[in-house]
PDB file of C-alpha atoms and ligand atoms in Angstrom:
ATOM      1  CA  MET A   1       7.296  -0.325 -16.003  1.00 96.00           C
ATOM      2  CA  LYS A   2       3.437   0.417 -15.960  1.00 98.00           C
ATOM      3  CA  ALA A   3       1.290  -0.028 -12.839  1.00 98.00           C
ATOM      4  CA  VAL A   4      -2.284   0.654 -12.108  1.00 98.00           C
ATOM      5  CA  VAL A   5      -3.381   1.286  -8.572  1.00 98.00           C
ATOM      6  CA  ILE A   6      -7.075   0.736  -7.689  1.00 98.00           C
ATOM      7  CA  GLY A   7      -7.673   2.021  -4.243  1.00 98.00           C
ATOM      8  CA  SER A   8      -8.250   4.758  -1.673  1.00 98.00           C
ATOM      9  CA  ILE A   9      -7.538   8.358  -1.794  1.00 98.00           C
ATOM     10  CA  ASN A  10      -7.804  10.210   1.579  1.00 98.00           C
ATOM     11  CA  MET A  11      -6.957  13.553   3.235  1.00 98.00           C
ATOM     12  CA  ASP A  12      -4.900  12.697   6.339  1.00 97.00           C
ATOM     13  CA  PHE A  13      -5.268  14.664   9.552  1.00 97.00           C
ATOM     14  CA  THR A  14      -2.212  13.811  11.674  1.00 96.00           C
ATOM     15  CA  MET A  15      -1.809  14.623  15.207  1.00 96.00           C
ATOM     16  CA  GLY A  16       1.608  14.181  16.944  1.00 96.00           C
ATOM     17  CA  VAL A  17       0.998  12.929  20.565  1.00 97.00           C
ATOM     18  CA  GLU A  18       3.188  12.106  23.470  1.00 96.00           C
ATOM     19  CA  HIS A  19       1.700   8.648  23.742  1.00 97.00           C
ATOM     20  CA  LEU A  20      -1.242   6.936  21.883  1.00 96.00           C
ATOM     21  CA  PRO A  21      -4.451   7.516  23.882  1.00 93.00           C
ATOM     22  CA  ALA A  22      -5.758   4.654  25.973  1.00 94.00           C
ATOM     23  CA  LYS A  23      -9.447   3.637  25.994  1.00 94.00           C
ATOM     24  CA  GLY A  24     -11.497   6.581  27.516  1.00 95.00           C
ATOM     25  CA  GLU A  25      -8.462   8.909  27.735  1.00 95.00           C
ATOM     26  CA  THR A  26      -8.419  12.384  26.285  1.00 96.00           C
ATOM     27  CA  ILE A  27      -5.055  13.999  25.458  1.00 96.00           C
ATOM     28  CA  ALA A  28      -3.787  17.113  23.826  1.00 97.00           C
ATOM     29  CA  ALA A  29      -1.843  16.812  20.532  1.00 97.00           C
ATOM     30  CA  ARG A  30       1.529  18.589  20.202  1.00 96.00           C
ATOM     31  CA  SER A  31       1.238  19.051  16.374  1.00 96.00           C
ATOM     32  CA  PHE A  32      -1.351  18.904  13.629  1.00 97.00           C
ATOM     33  CA  LYS A  33      -1.068  18.511   9.882  1.00 95.00           C
ATOM     34  CA  GLU A  34      -3.389  18.044   6.956  1.00 96.00           C
ATOM     35  CA  SER A  35      -1.740  16.144   4.035  1.00 95.00           C
ATOM     36  CA  PRO A  36      -2.487  13.724   1.125  1.00 97.00           C
ATOM     37  CA  GLY A  37      -2.896  10.096   2.078  1.00 97.00           C
ATOM     38  CA  GLY A  38      -4.910   6.986   1.471  1.00 98.00           C
ATOM     39  CA  LYS A  39      -3.213   3.661   1.117  1.00 98.00           C
ATOM     40  CA  GLY A  40      -4.017   3.557  -2.664  1.00 98.00           C
ATOM     41  CA  ALA A  41      -2.739   7.116  -3.392  1.00 98.00           C
ATOM     42  CA  ASN A  42       0.293   6.636  -1.185  1.00 98.00           C
ATOM     43  CA  GLN A  43       1.210   3.450  -3.148  1.00 98.00           C
ATOM     44  CA  ALA A  44       0.603   5.404  -6.487  1.00 98.00           C
ATOM     45  CA  ALA A  45       2.737   8.323  -5.299  1.00 98.00           C
ATOM     46  CA  ALA A  46       5.606   5.930  -4.119  1.00 98.00           C
ATOM     47  CA  LEU A  47       5.527   3.978  -7.456  1.00 98.00           C
ATOM     48  CA  SER A  48       5.768   7.215  -9.386  1.00 98.00           C
ATOM     49  CA  ARG A  49       8.673   8.575  -7.293  1.00 98.00           C
ATOM     50  CA  LEU A  50      10.457   5.239  -7.873  1.00 98.00           C
ATOM     51  CA  GLY A  51      10.055   5.721 -11.607  1.00 98.00           C
ATOM     52  CA  ALA A  52       7.061   3.734 -12.586  1.00 98.00           C
ATOM     53  CA  ASP A  53       4.430   4.910 -15.114  1.00 98.00           C
ATOM     54  CA  VAL A  54       1.268   5.038 -12.921  1.00 98.00           C
ATOM     55  CA  MET A  55      -2.504   5.318 -13.192  1.00 98.00           C
ATOM     56  CA  MET A  56      -4.718   5.893 -10.183  1.00 98.00           C
ATOM     57  CA  ILE A  57      -8.160   4.484 -10.243  1.00 98.00           C
ATOM     58  CA  GLY A  58     -10.094   5.739  -7.283  1.00 98.00           C
ATOM     59  CA  ALA A  59     -12.690   8.184  -6.125  1.00 98.00           C
ATOM     60  CA  VAL A  60     -12.833  11.418  -4.296  1.00 98.00           C
ATOM     61  CA  GLY A  61     -15.729  13.673  -3.338  1.00 98.00           C
ATOM     62  CA  ARG A  62     -17.124  16.653  -5.165  1.00 98.00           C
ATOM     63  CA  ASP A  63     -15.435  19.110  -2.619  1.00 98.00           C
ATOM     64  CA  GLY A  64     -12.352  21.166  -2.078  1.00 98.00           C
ATOM     65  CA  MET A  65     -10.413  18.275  -0.512  1.00 98.00           C
ATOM     66  CA  GLY A  66     -11.031  16.095  -3.534  1.00 98.00           C
ATOM     67  CA  GLU A  67      -9.640  18.858  -5.800  1.00 98.00           C
ATOM     68  CA  ILE A  68      -6.579  19.227  -3.724  1.00 98.00           C
ATOM     69  CA  LEU A  69      -5.930  15.443  -3.739  1.00 98.00           C
ATOM     70  CA  ILE A  70      -6.439  15.007  -7.560  1.00 98.00           C
ATOM     71  CA  ARG A  71      -3.914  18.092  -8.105  1.00 98.00           C
ATOM     72  CA  SER A  72      -1.452  16.547  -5.719  1.00 98.00           C
ATOM     73  CA  LEU A  73      -1.506  13.173  -7.502  1.00 98.00           C
ATOM     74  CA  ALA A  74      -1.165  14.919 -10.843  1.00 98.00           C
ATOM     75  CA  ARG A  75       1.841  16.880  -9.473  1.00 98.00           C
ATOM     76  CA  GLU A  76       3.462  13.523  -8.658  1.00 97.00           C
ATOM     77  CA  GLY A  77       3.228  12.674 -12.477  1.00 98.00           C
ATOM     78  CA  ILE A  78       0.390  10.184 -11.934  1.00 98.00           C
ATOM     79  CA  ASP A  79      -2.434   9.756 -14.587  1.00 98.00           C
ATOM     80  CA  THR A  80      -5.495  10.892 -12.748  1.00 98.00           C
ATOM     81  CA  SER A  81      -8.020  10.134 -15.501  1.00 98.00           C
ATOM     82  CA  GLY A  82      -9.092   7.058 -13.532  1.00 98.00           C
ATOM     83  CA  VAL A  83     -10.120   9.164 -10.379  1.00 98.00           C
ATOM     84  CA  LYS A  84     -13.893   9.555 -10.222  1.00 98.00           C
ATOM     85  CA  VAL A  85     -15.528  12.571  -8.700  1.00 98.00           C
ATOM     86  CA  ALA A  86     -18.425  11.164  -6.611  1.00 98.00           C
ATOM     87  CA  ASP A  87     -21.405  12.700  -4.877  1.00 97.00           C
ATOM     88  CA  ALA A  88     -20.025  12.013  -1.435  1.00 98.00           C
ATOM     89  CA  SER A  89     -17.430  13.550   0.842  1.00 98.00           C
ATOM     90  CA  THR A  90     -13.670  12.846   0.239  1.00 98.00           C
ATOM     91  CA  GLY A  91     -12.268  10.096   2.447  1.00 98.00           C
ATOM     92  CA  ASN A  92     -10.413  11.076   5.593  1.00 98.00           C
ATOM     93  CA  ALA A  93      -8.018   9.469   7.962  1.00 98.00           C
ATOM     94  CA  PHE A  94      -7.503  10.534  11.521  1.00 97.00           C
ATOM     95  CA  ILE A  95      -3.912   9.574  12.530  1.00 96.00           C
ATOM     96  CA  SER A  96      -2.141   9.740  15.952  1.00 96.00           C
ATOM     97  CA  VAL A  97       1.644   9.380  15.944  1.00 93.00           C
ATOM     98  CA  ASP A  98       3.500   8.960  19.129  1.00 94.00           C
ATOM     99  CA  GLU A  99       7.084  10.001  19.952  1.00 93.00           C
ATOM    100  CA  ALA A 100       8.490   6.516  18.907  1.00 90.00           C
ATOM    101  CA  GLY A 101       6.797   6.903  15.434  1.00 88.00           C
ATOM    102  CA  ASN A 102       4.010   4.317  16.121  1.00 90.00           C
ATOM    103  CA  ASN A 103       0.573   5.211  14.900  1.00 91.00           C
ATOM    104  CA  THR A 104      -3.103   4.400  15.070  1.00 93.00           C
ATOM    105  CA  ILE A 105      -5.425   5.314  12.163  1.00 93.00           C
ATOM    106  CA  VAL A 106      -9.161   5.644  11.827  1.00 95.00           C
ATOM    107  CA  VAL A 107     -10.519   6.015   8.289  1.00 96.00           C
ATOM    108  CA  TYR A 108     -13.803   7.466   7.210  1.00 97.00           C
ATOM    109  CA  PRO A 109     -14.047   5.965   3.699  1.00 97.00           C
ATOM    110  CA  GLY A 110     -16.517   8.490   2.213  1.00 98.00           C
ATOM    111  CA  ALA A 111     -16.188   8.604  -1.592  1.00 98.00           C
ATOM    112  CA  ASN A 112     -13.764   5.739  -1.543  1.00 98.00           C
ATOM    113  CA  TYR A 113     -16.830   3.333  -1.294  1.00 98.00           C
ATOM    114  CA  GLU A 114     -18.373   5.008  -4.421  1.00 98.00           C
ATOM    115  CA  LEU A 115     -15.615   3.352  -6.596  1.00 98.00           C
ATOM    116  CA  ASN A 116     -17.629   0.708  -8.414  1.00 97.00           C
ATOM    117  CA  MET A 117     -16.982  -1.908 -11.096  1.00 97.00           C
ATOM    118  CA  ASP A 118     -18.526   0.010 -13.965  1.00 97.00           C
ATOM    119  CA  TRP A 119     -16.037   2.763 -13.397  1.00 98.00           C
ATOM    120  CA  VAL A 120     -13.120   0.318 -13.065  1.00 98.00           C
ATOM    121  CA  GLU A 121     -14.195  -1.591 -16.195  1.00 97.00           C
ATOM    122  CA  SER A 122     -13.834   1.539 -18.282  1.00 97.00           C
ATOM    123  CA  PHE A 123     -10.124   1.372 -17.796  1.00 98.00           C
ATOM    124  CA  LYS A 124      -9.800  -2.284 -18.853  1.00 96.00           C
ATOM    125  CA  GLU A 125      -7.626  -1.546 -21.836  1.00 96.00           C
ATOM    126  CA  HIS A 126      -5.158   0.349 -19.709  1.00 97.00           C
ATOM    127  CA  ILE A 127      -5.161  -2.457 -17.190  1.00 97.00           C
ATOM    128  CA  GLN A 128      -4.331  -4.960 -19.984  1.00 97.00           C
ATOM    129  CA  VAL A 129      -1.159  -3.125 -21.095  1.00 97.00           C
ATOM    130  CA  SER A 130       0.068  -2.726 -17.533  1.00 98.00           C
ATOM    131  CA  ASP A 131       2.620  -4.857 -15.813  1.00 98.00           C
ATOM    132  CA  PHE A 132       0.858  -4.792 -12.378  1.00 98.00           C
ATOM    133  CA  VAL A 133      -2.411  -3.937 -10.733  1.00 98.00           C
ATOM    134  CA  ILE A 134      -2.042  -3.043  -6.986  1.00 98.00           C
ATOM    135  CA  LEU A 135      -5.010  -3.085  -4.690  1.00 98.00           C
ATOM    136  CA  GLN A 136      -5.674  -2.462  -1.069  1.00 98.00           C
ATOM    137  CA  MET A 137      -8.918  -2.866   0.907  1.00 97.00           C
ATOM    138  CA  GLU A 138     -10.032   0.705   1.807  1.00 98.00           C
ATOM    139  CA  ILE A 139     -12.543   0.498  -1.055  1.00 98.00           C
ATOM    140  CA  ALA A 140     -15.675  -1.799  -1.201  1.00 98.00           C
ATOM    141  CA  VAL A 141     -14.665  -5.412  -1.089  1.00 98.00           C
ATOM    142  CA  ASP A 142     -16.852  -6.274  -4.033  1.00 98.00           C
ATOM    143  CA  THR A 143     -14.835  -3.818  -6.098  1.00 98.00           C
ATOM    144  CA  VAL A 144     -11.581  -5.399  -4.914  1.00 98.00           C
ATOM    145  CA  VAL A 145     -12.872  -8.814  -5.870  1.00 98.00           C
ATOM    146  CA  LYS A 146     -14.181  -7.945  -9.284  1.00 98.00           C
ATOM    147  CA  SER A 147     -11.100  -5.846 -10.124  1.00 98.00           C
ATOM    148  CA  ILE A 148      -8.884  -8.927  -9.268  1.00 98.00           C
ATOM    149  CA  GLU A 149     -11.064 -11.079 -11.578  1.00 98.00           C
ATOM    150  CA  MET A 150     -10.772  -8.482 -14.356  1.00 97.00           C
ATOM    151  CA  ALA A 151      -7.100  -8.034 -14.028  1.00 98.00           C
ATOM    152  CA  ARG A 152      -6.573 -11.719 -14.002  1.00 97.00           C
ATOM    153  CA  LYS A 153      -8.610 -12.045 -17.211  1.00 96.00           C
ATOM    154  CA  GLN A 154      -6.372  -9.356 -18.830  1.00 95.00           C
ATOM    155  CA  GLY A 155      -3.308 -11.258 -17.874  1.00 97.00           C
ATOM    156  CA  THR A 156      -1.886  -8.507 -15.603  1.00 98.00           C
ATOM    157  CA  ARG A 157      -0.044  -9.419 -12.375  1.00 98.00           C
ATOM    158  CA  VAL A 158      -1.991  -8.746  -9.208  1.00 98.00           C
ATOM    159  CA  ILE A 159      -0.554  -7.519  -5.940  1.00 98.00           C
ATOM    160  CA  LEU A 160      -2.959  -7.255  -2.953  1.00 98.00           C
ATOM    161  CA  ASN A 161      -2.272  -5.454   0.214  1.00 98.00           C
ATOM    162  CA  PRO A 162      -5.220  -6.690   2.417  1.00 98.00           C
ATOM    163  CA  ALA A 163      -5.414  -3.588   4.511  1.00 97.00           C
ATOM    164  CA  PRO A 164      -7.518  -3.193   6.390  1.00 96.00           C
ATOM    165  CA  ALA A 165      -8.062  -6.964   6.390  1.00 96.00           C
ATOM    166  CA  ARG A 166     -11.488  -8.189   5.639  1.00 94.00           C
ATOM    167  CA  PRO A 167     -12.685 -11.783   4.659  1.00 94.00           C
ATOM    168  CA  LEU A 168     -12.113 -12.501   0.923  1.00 96.00           C
ATOM    169  CA  PRO A 169     -13.978 -15.242  -0.957  1.00 97.00           C
ATOM    170  CA  ASP A 170     -11.776 -18.356  -1.616  1.00 97.00           C
ATOM    171  CA  HIS A 171     -11.894 -18.240  -5.359  1.00 98.00           C
ATOM    172  CA  VAL A 172      -9.921 -14.966  -5.306  1.00 98.00           C
ATOM    173  CA  TYR A 173      -6.727 -16.245  -3.738  1.00 98.00           C
ATOM    174  CA  PRO A 174      -5.502 -18.255  -6.848  1.00 98.00           C
ATOM    175  CA  MET A 175      -5.779 -14.958  -8.818  1.00 98.00           C
ATOM    176  CA  ILE A 176      -3.327 -13.141  -6.541  1.00 98.00           C
ATOM    177  CA  ASP A 177       0.369 -13.192  -7.540  1.00 98.00           C
ATOM    178  CA  ILE A 178       1.665 -11.614  -4.328  1.00 98.00           C
ATOM    179  CA  ILE A 179      -0.302 -10.760  -1.135  1.00 98.00           C
ATOM    180  CA  ILE A 180       1.340  -8.326   1.348  1.00 98.00           C
ATOM    181  CA  PRO A 181      -0.251  -8.332   4.768  1.00 98.00           C
ATOM    182  CA  ASN A 182       1.353  -6.995   7.943  1.00 97.00           C
ATOM    183  CA  GLU A 183       1.299  -9.229  11.065  1.00 96.00           C
ATOM    184  CA  THR A 184      -2.098  -8.024  12.221  1.00 95.00           C
ATOM    185  CA  GLU A 185      -3.646  -8.451   8.769  1.00 97.00           C
ATOM    186  CA  LEU A 186      -2.256 -11.900   8.409  1.00 98.00           C
ATOM    187  CA  ALA A 187      -3.661 -12.949  11.767  1.00 97.00           C
ATOM    188  CA  LEU A 188      -7.061 -11.526  10.811  1.00 97.00           C
ATOM    189  CA  LEU A 189      -7.052 -13.400   7.467  1.00 97.00           C
ATOM    190  CA  THR A 190      -5.816 -16.754   8.793  1.00 97.00           C
ATOM    191  CA  GLY A 191      -6.691 -16.858  12.403  1.00 97.00           C
ATOM    192  CA  THR A 192      -3.202 -17.499  13.544  1.00 97.00           C
ATOM    193  CA  ASP A 193      -0.365 -15.341  15.100  1.00 96.00           C
ATOM    194  CA  ASP A 194       2.243 -17.723  13.762  1.00 98.00           C
ATOM    195  CA  ILE A 195       3.633 -15.924  10.655  1.00 98.00           C
ATOM    196  CA  ARG A 196       4.998 -19.050   8.902  1.00 98.00           C
ATOM    197  CA  ALA A 197       1.827 -20.967   9.492  1.00 98.00           C
ATOM    198  CA  GLY A 198      -0.381 -17.981   8.300  1.00 98.00           C
ATOM    199  CA  ALA A 199       1.773 -17.477   5.166  1.00 98.00           C
ATOM    200  CA  LYS A 200       1.460 -21.363   4.468  1.00 98.00           C
ATOM    201  CA  GLN A 201      -2.309 -21.126   4.755  1.00 98.00           C
ATOM    202  CA  LEU A 202      -2.474 -18.351   2.153  1.00 98.00           C
ATOM    203  CA  LEU A 203      -0.236 -20.304  -0.171  1.00 98.00           C
ATOM    204  CA  LYS A 204      -2.519 -23.292   0.323  1.00 98.00           C
ATOM    205  CA  LYS A 205      -5.483 -21.047  -0.624  1.00 98.00           C
ATOM    206  CA  GLY A 206      -3.718 -20.530  -3.937  1.00 98.00           C
ATOM    207  CA  VAL A 207      -1.804 -17.200  -3.821  1.00 98.00           C
ATOM    208  CA  LYS A 208       1.608 -17.524  -5.655  1.00 98.00           C
ATOM    209  CA  ALA A 209       3.645 -15.571  -3.062  1.00 98.00           C
ATOM    210  CA  VAL A 210       3.195 -13.957   0.361  1.00 98.00           C
ATOM    211  CA  VAL A 211       5.161 -11.261   1.951  1.00 98.00           C
ATOM    212  CA  VAL A 212       4.510 -10.456   5.619  1.00 98.00           C
ATOM    213  CA  THR A 213       5.754  -7.039   6.604  1.00 98.00           C
ATOM    214  CA  LEU A 214       7.147  -7.001  10.172  1.00 96.00           C
ATOM    215  CA  GLY A 215       7.719  -3.276  10.811  1.00 91.00           C
ATOM    216  CA  ASP A 216      11.215  -2.479  11.923  1.00 88.00           C
ATOM    217  CA  LYS A 217      11.918  -6.230  12.084  1.00 92.00           C
ATOM    218  CA  GLY A 218      11.848  -6.523   8.269  1.00 94.00           C
ATOM    219  CA  CYS A 219       9.675  -9.087   6.497  1.00 97.00           C
ATOM    220  CA  PHE A 220       9.036 -12.862   5.743  1.00 98.00           C
ATOM    221  CA  TYR A 221       8.551 -14.027   2.295  1.00 98.00           C
ATOM    222  CA  ALA A 222       7.251 -17.421   1.177  1.00 98.00           C
ATOM    223  CA  ASP A 223       6.197 -18.949  -2.149  1.00 98.00           C
ATOM    224  CA  HIS A 224       5.621 -22.571  -3.131  1.00 97.00           C
ATOM    225  CA  ASP A 225       9.366 -23.326  -3.346  1.00 97.00           C
ATOM    226  CA  LYS A 226      11.208 -21.149  -0.880  1.00 97.00           C
ATOM    227  CA  GLU A 227      11.130 -18.961   2.181  1.00 98.00           C
ATOM    228  CA  ILE A 228      13.221 -15.785   2.872  1.00 98.00           C
ATOM    229  CA  THR A 229      13.520 -13.919   6.180  1.00 97.00           C
ATOM    230  CA  MET A 230      15.096 -10.483   5.797  1.00 96.00           C
ATOM    231  CA  GLU A 231      15.822  -8.010   8.612  1.00 96.00           C
ATOM    232  CA  GLY A 232      14.856  -4.404   8.244  1.00 95.00           C
ATOM    233  CA  PHE A 233      17.448  -1.470   8.108  1.00 96.00           C
ATOM    234  CA  GLU A 234      17.948   0.386  11.338  1.00 94.00           C
ATOM    235  CA  VAL A 235      16.816   3.971  11.111  1.00 95.00           C
ATOM    236  CA  LYS A 236      15.549   6.580  13.596  1.00 94.00           C
ATOM    237  CA  ALA A 237      11.818   6.277  13.450  1.00 91.00           C
ATOM    238  CA  VAL A 238       9.931   9.608  13.120  1.00 92.00           C
ATOM    239  CA  ASP A 239       6.534   8.415  11.789  1.00 92.00           C
ATOM    240  CA  SER A 240       5.710   4.905  10.448  1.00 91.00           C
ATOM    241  CA  THR A 241       2.706   6.178   8.379  1.00 93.00           C
ATOM    242  CA  ALA A 242       2.768   4.877   4.807  1.00 95.00           C
ATOM    243  CA  ALA A 243       5.897   2.782   5.429  1.00 96.00           C
ATOM    244  CA  GLY A 244       3.964  -0.327   4.321  1.00 96.00           C
ATOM    245  CA  ASP A 245       2.770   1.495   1.306  1.00 98.00           C
ATOM    246  CA  ALA A 246       6.272   2.523   0.368  1.00 98.00           C
ATOM    247  CA  PHE A 247       7.391  -1.107   0.843  1.00 98.00           C
ATOM    248  CA  ILE A 248       4.776  -2.377  -1.650  1.00 98.00           C
ATOM    249  CA  ALA A 249       5.733   0.167  -4.191  1.00 98.00           C
ATOM    250  CA  GLY A 250       9.343  -0.658  -3.734  1.00 98.00           C
ATOM    251  CA  LEU A 251       8.828  -4.445  -4.134  1.00 98.00           C
ATOM    252  CA  THR A 252       6.654  -3.838  -7.285  1.00 98.00           C
ATOM    253  CA  VAL A 253       9.068  -1.487  -8.974  1.00 98.00           C
ATOM    254  CA  SER A 254      12.090  -3.661  -8.266  1.00 98.00           C
ATOM    255  CA  LEU A 255      10.324  -6.838  -9.586  1.00 98.00           C
ATOM    256  CA  GLY A 256       9.102  -4.678 -12.584  1.00 97.00           C
ATOM    257  CA  TYR A 257      12.689  -3.701 -13.403  1.00 96.00           C
ATOM    258  CA  GLY A 258      13.603  -7.427 -13.416  1.00 97.00           C
ATOM    259  CA  ASP A 259      15.329  -7.847  -9.976  1.00 97.00           C
ATOM    260  CA  ASP A 260      15.055 -11.241  -8.294  1.00 97.00           C
ATOM    261  CA  ILE A 261      12.910 -11.487  -5.265  1.00 97.00           C
ATOM    262  CA  LYS A 262      15.775 -11.167  -2.753  1.00 97.00           C
ATOM    263  CA  ALA A 263      17.037  -7.974  -4.377  1.00 97.00           C
ATOM    264  CA  ALA A 264      13.300  -6.641  -4.564  1.00 98.00           C
ATOM    265  CA  ILE A 265      12.735  -7.351  -0.859  1.00 98.00           C
ATOM    266  CA  ARG A 266      15.940  -5.476   0.084  1.00 97.00           C
ATOM    267  CA  PHE A 267      14.962  -2.511  -2.138  1.00 98.00           C
ATOM    268  CA  ALA A 268      11.521  -2.522  -0.605  1.00 98.00           C
ATOM    269  CA  ASN A 269      12.868  -2.603   2.978  1.00 97.00           C
ATOM    270  CA  ALA A 270      15.075   0.382   2.016  1.00 97.00           C
ATOM    271  CA  VAL A 271      12.064   2.363   0.741  1.00 98.00           C
ATOM    272  CA  GLY A 272      10.092   1.487   3.847  1.00 97.00           C
ATOM    273  CA  ALA A 273      12.938   2.446   6.154  1.00 97.00           C
ATOM    274  CA  LEU A 274      13.482   5.807   4.523  1.00 97.00           C
ATOM    275  CA  THR A 275       9.745   6.632   4.689  1.00 97.00           C
ATOM    276  CA  VAL A 276       9.769   6.084   8.451  1.00 95.00           C
ATOM    277  CA  THR A 277      12.416   8.708   8.848  1.00 96.00           C
ATOM    278  CA  LYS A 278      10.117  11.571   7.855  1.00 94.00           C
ATOM    279  CA  ALA A 279       6.654  12.753   8.980  1.00 90.00           C
ATOM    280  CA  GLY A 280       3.552  12.212   6.972  1.00 88.00           C
ATOM    281  CA  ALA A 281       2.236   9.789   4.382  1.00 91.00           C
ATOM    282  CA  GLN A 282       3.135  10.810   0.776  1.00 91.00           C
ATOM    283  CA  ASP A 283       5.363  13.657   2.160  1.00 91.00           C
ATOM    284  CA  SER A 284       7.742  11.015   3.459  1.00 94.00           C
ATOM    285  CA  ILE A 285       8.303   8.828   0.483  1.00 97.00           C
ATOM    286  CA  PRO A 286      11.713   8.759  -1.157  1.00 97.00           C
ATOM    287  CA  VAL A 287      12.641   9.044  -4.828  1.00 97.00           C
ATOM    288  CA  TYR A 288      14.644   6.341  -6.568  1.00 97.00           C
ATOM    289  CA  LYS A 289      18.053   8.086  -6.180  1.00 97.00           C
ATOM    290  CA  GLU A 290      17.619   8.411  -2.389  1.00 97.00           C
ATOM    291  CA  VAL A 291      16.989   4.637  -2.168  1.00 98.00           C
ATOM    292  CA  GLU A 292      19.981   3.858  -4.353  1.00 97.00           C
ATOM    293  CA  ASP A 293      22.249   6.106  -2.176  1.00 97.00           C
ATOM    294  CA  PHE A 294      20.832   4.512   1.004  1.00 97.00           C
ATOM    295  CA  LEU A 295      21.398   0.970  -0.302  1.00 97.00           C
ATOM    296  CA  ARG A 296      24.988   1.916  -1.333  1.00 97.00           C
ATOM    297  CA  ARG A 297      25.585   3.271   2.147  1.00 96.00           C
ATOM    298  CA  HIS A 298      24.255  -0.121   3.677  1.00 93.00           C
ATOM    299  CA  GLU A 299      26.193  -2.379   1.495  1.00 88.00           C
ATOM    300  CA  LYS A 300      27.777  -5.178   3.509  1.00 71.00           C
TER     301      LYS A 300
HETATM  302  O1  RIB B   1      -1.140   3.436   4.988  1.00 83.03           O
HETATM  303  C1  RIB B   1      -1.213   4.816   5.527  1.00 83.03           C
HETATM  304  C2  RIB B   1      -2.583   5.410   5.125  1.00 83.03           C
HETATM  305  O2  RIB B   1      -3.619   4.724   5.837  1.00 83.03           O
HETATM  306  C3  RIB B   1      -2.761   6.811   5.501  1.00 83.03           C
HETATM  307  O3  RIB B   1      -2.244   7.683   4.595  1.00 83.03           O
HETATM  308  C4  RIB B   1      -4.236   6.940   5.735  1.00 83.03           C
HETATM  309  O4  RIB B   1      -4.980   7.713   4.767  1.00 83.03           O
HETATM  310  C5  RIB B   1      -4.794   5.467   5.675  1.00 83.03           C
HETATM  311  O5  RIB B   1      -5.421   5.163   4.592  1.00 83.03           O
END
């Protein structure tokens, strides 16, 4: 199964805190860690650990952090020939994680915004022979929109994780095979907190299927024929960072291997749940065998 990820690559600075700071509050962190992240890179790493053949198209800065991040992607077995080295600083994410595993993230995009369509176009042939193109929104919206148009022309299936959510032009929705927002992103895109109504709105705009991730509550799936609500697995939460990224990779891989949507959602829920049990972004993502064992242990 071949996948191309077009998206962000960040260095994450993660602080473990007793509680997430309130407005105007200064608190001391209990731990600090610098590790590879970025929604695009996390999804690429997760796809690769789950057995997909992955190319990453993204941008880092011409600096030490950029070099570390490219090396780390390559160590994951990802084709990094699509990673541009730009004259800007590498993207950073500042993450606070509380004792229950909840987080808040502030991203400085840096080089991620230097990823332009000329660069993406040069990998058109690779995109054409891939099963899926997976995008998020930590890069310029214009690059996201044009990449979707290009992938559609090549006949490659498009999965969009609209994170962070920003308005998209209407003509793009019918080109999306699966859109995977969380509850907050769905509300921002549709103006409603009602998950079913929000999902229906996206279907009406033309997407083929919607999966709304609901954290530890599981997810809600809808396409033009059916709806599926699936509970999440109960695990001891350590850090929810990259759980959504892992879920997306799990769903893609499972569908790519020919599973039906129900089985793919269950597999994705398991990948997300396992990711929550460990600290960090890419550091916490399981390999295929761990997911298989987990699912076996949770067979009803
Ligand atoms: O989805 C988690 C990711 O969001 C982090 O790794 C951070 O880099 C931000 O992009």
